[in-house]
Amino acid sequence: MNDNRKTSTLNLDDETRKGLRLFAAEHGLRGMSTVITAILDRFKDESGELDRRKLQCFLDGKSGELK
């Protein structure tokens, strides 16, 4: 699977692509859909729903590193 092709359809810049690849490598993930799902799972609240406020803070650079 060509990750460049997959991420380019998401209109991601090179730095974002590099960050996604690094996250994938650090967590042993393969495939962009798996990587994106793993990232989104980190922003779910106690009930399992996506906490859009936490996600937006992360995207705005206000929440520090994603671990």
CSV table of C-alpha atoms in Angstrom, one decimal:
chain,number,residue,atom,x,y,z
A,1,MET,CA,0.0,0.0,0.0
A,2,ASN,CA,1.3,3.4,-0.9
A,3,ASP,CA,0.9,5.7,2.1
A,4,ASN,CA,1.7,8.8,0.1
A,5,ARG,CA,-1.2,8.1,-2.3
A,6,LYS,CA,-3.6,7.4,0.6
A,7,THR,CA,-2.7,10.5,2.6
A,8,SER,CA,-2.6,12.7,-0.5
A,9,THR,CA,-6.3,12.1,-1.0
A,10,LEU,CA,-6.8,13.6,2.5
A,11,ASN,CA,-5.0,16.8,1.4
A,12,LEU,CA,-2.4,16.5,4.1
A,13,ASP,CA,0.8,18.5,3.9
A,14,ASP,CA,4.2,16.7,4.1
A,15,GLU,CA,4.7,17.5,7.8
A,16,THR,CA,1.4,16.0,8.7
A,17,ARG,CA,2.1,12.9,6.6
A,18,LYS,CA,5.5,12.6,8.3
A,19,GLY,CA,3.8,12.9,11.7
A,20,LEU,CA,1.2,10.2,10.9
A,21,ARG,CA,4.0,7.9,9.7
A,22,LEU,CA,6.0,8.5,12.9
A,23,PHE,CA,2.9,7.8,15.0
A,24,ALA,CA,2.2,4.6,13.1
A,25,ALA,CA,5.8,3.4,13.5
A,26,GLU,CA,5.8,4.1,17.2
A,27,HIS,CA,2.6,2.3,17.8
A,28,GLY,CA,3.1,-0.6,15.3
A,29,LEU,CA,0.2,0.4,13.1
A,30,ARG,CA,-0.2,-0.2,9.4
A,31,GLY,CA,-2.6,1.6,7.1
A,32,MET,CA,-3.8,5.1,7.3
A,33,SER,CA,-7.4,4.2,8.3
A,34,THR,CA,-5.9,2.2,11.3
A,35,VAL,CA,-3.7,5.2,12.2
A,36,ILE,CA,-6.5,7.7,12.0
A,37,THR,CA,-8.8,5.4,14.1
A,38,ALA,CA,-6.1,5.0,16.7
A,39,ILE,CA,-5.7,8.7,17.0
A,40,LEU,CA,-9.4,9.4,17.2
A,41,ASP,CA,-9.8,6.7,19.9
A,42,ARG,CA,-7.5,8.8,22.1
A,43,PHE,CA,-10.1,11.6,22.1
A,44,LYS,CA,-13.1,9.6,23.2
A,45,ASP,CA,-14.7,10.5,26.5
A,46,GLU,CA,-15.8,8.0,29.3
A,47,SER,CA,-19.0,7.1,27.4
A,48,GLY,CA,-17.0,6.2,24.2
A,49,GLU,CA,-18.1,9.3,22.3
A,50,LEU,CA,-15.7,11.4,20.4
A,51,ASP,CA,-14.9,14.5,22.5
A,52,ARG,CA,-14.7,17.1,19.7
A,53,ARG,CA,-13.6,19.8,22.1
A,54,LYS,CA,-10.5,17.8,23.1
A,55,LEU,CA,-9.8,16.9,19.4
A,56,GLN,CA,-10.1,20.6,18.4
A,57,CYS,CA,-7.8,21.7,21.2
A,58,PHE,CA,-5.2,19.1,19.9
A,59,LEU,CA,-5.6,20.3,16.3
A,60,ASP,CA,-5.2,23.9,17.5
A,61,GLY,CA,-1.9,22.9,19.3
A,62,LYS,CA,-3.3,23.6,22.8
A,63,SER,CA,-3.1,20.1,24.3
A,64,GLY,CA,0.5,19.1,23.9
A,65,GLU,CA,1.8,15.8,22.5
A,66,LEU,CA,-0.5,12.9,21.6
A,67,LYS,CA,0.7,9.8,23.4
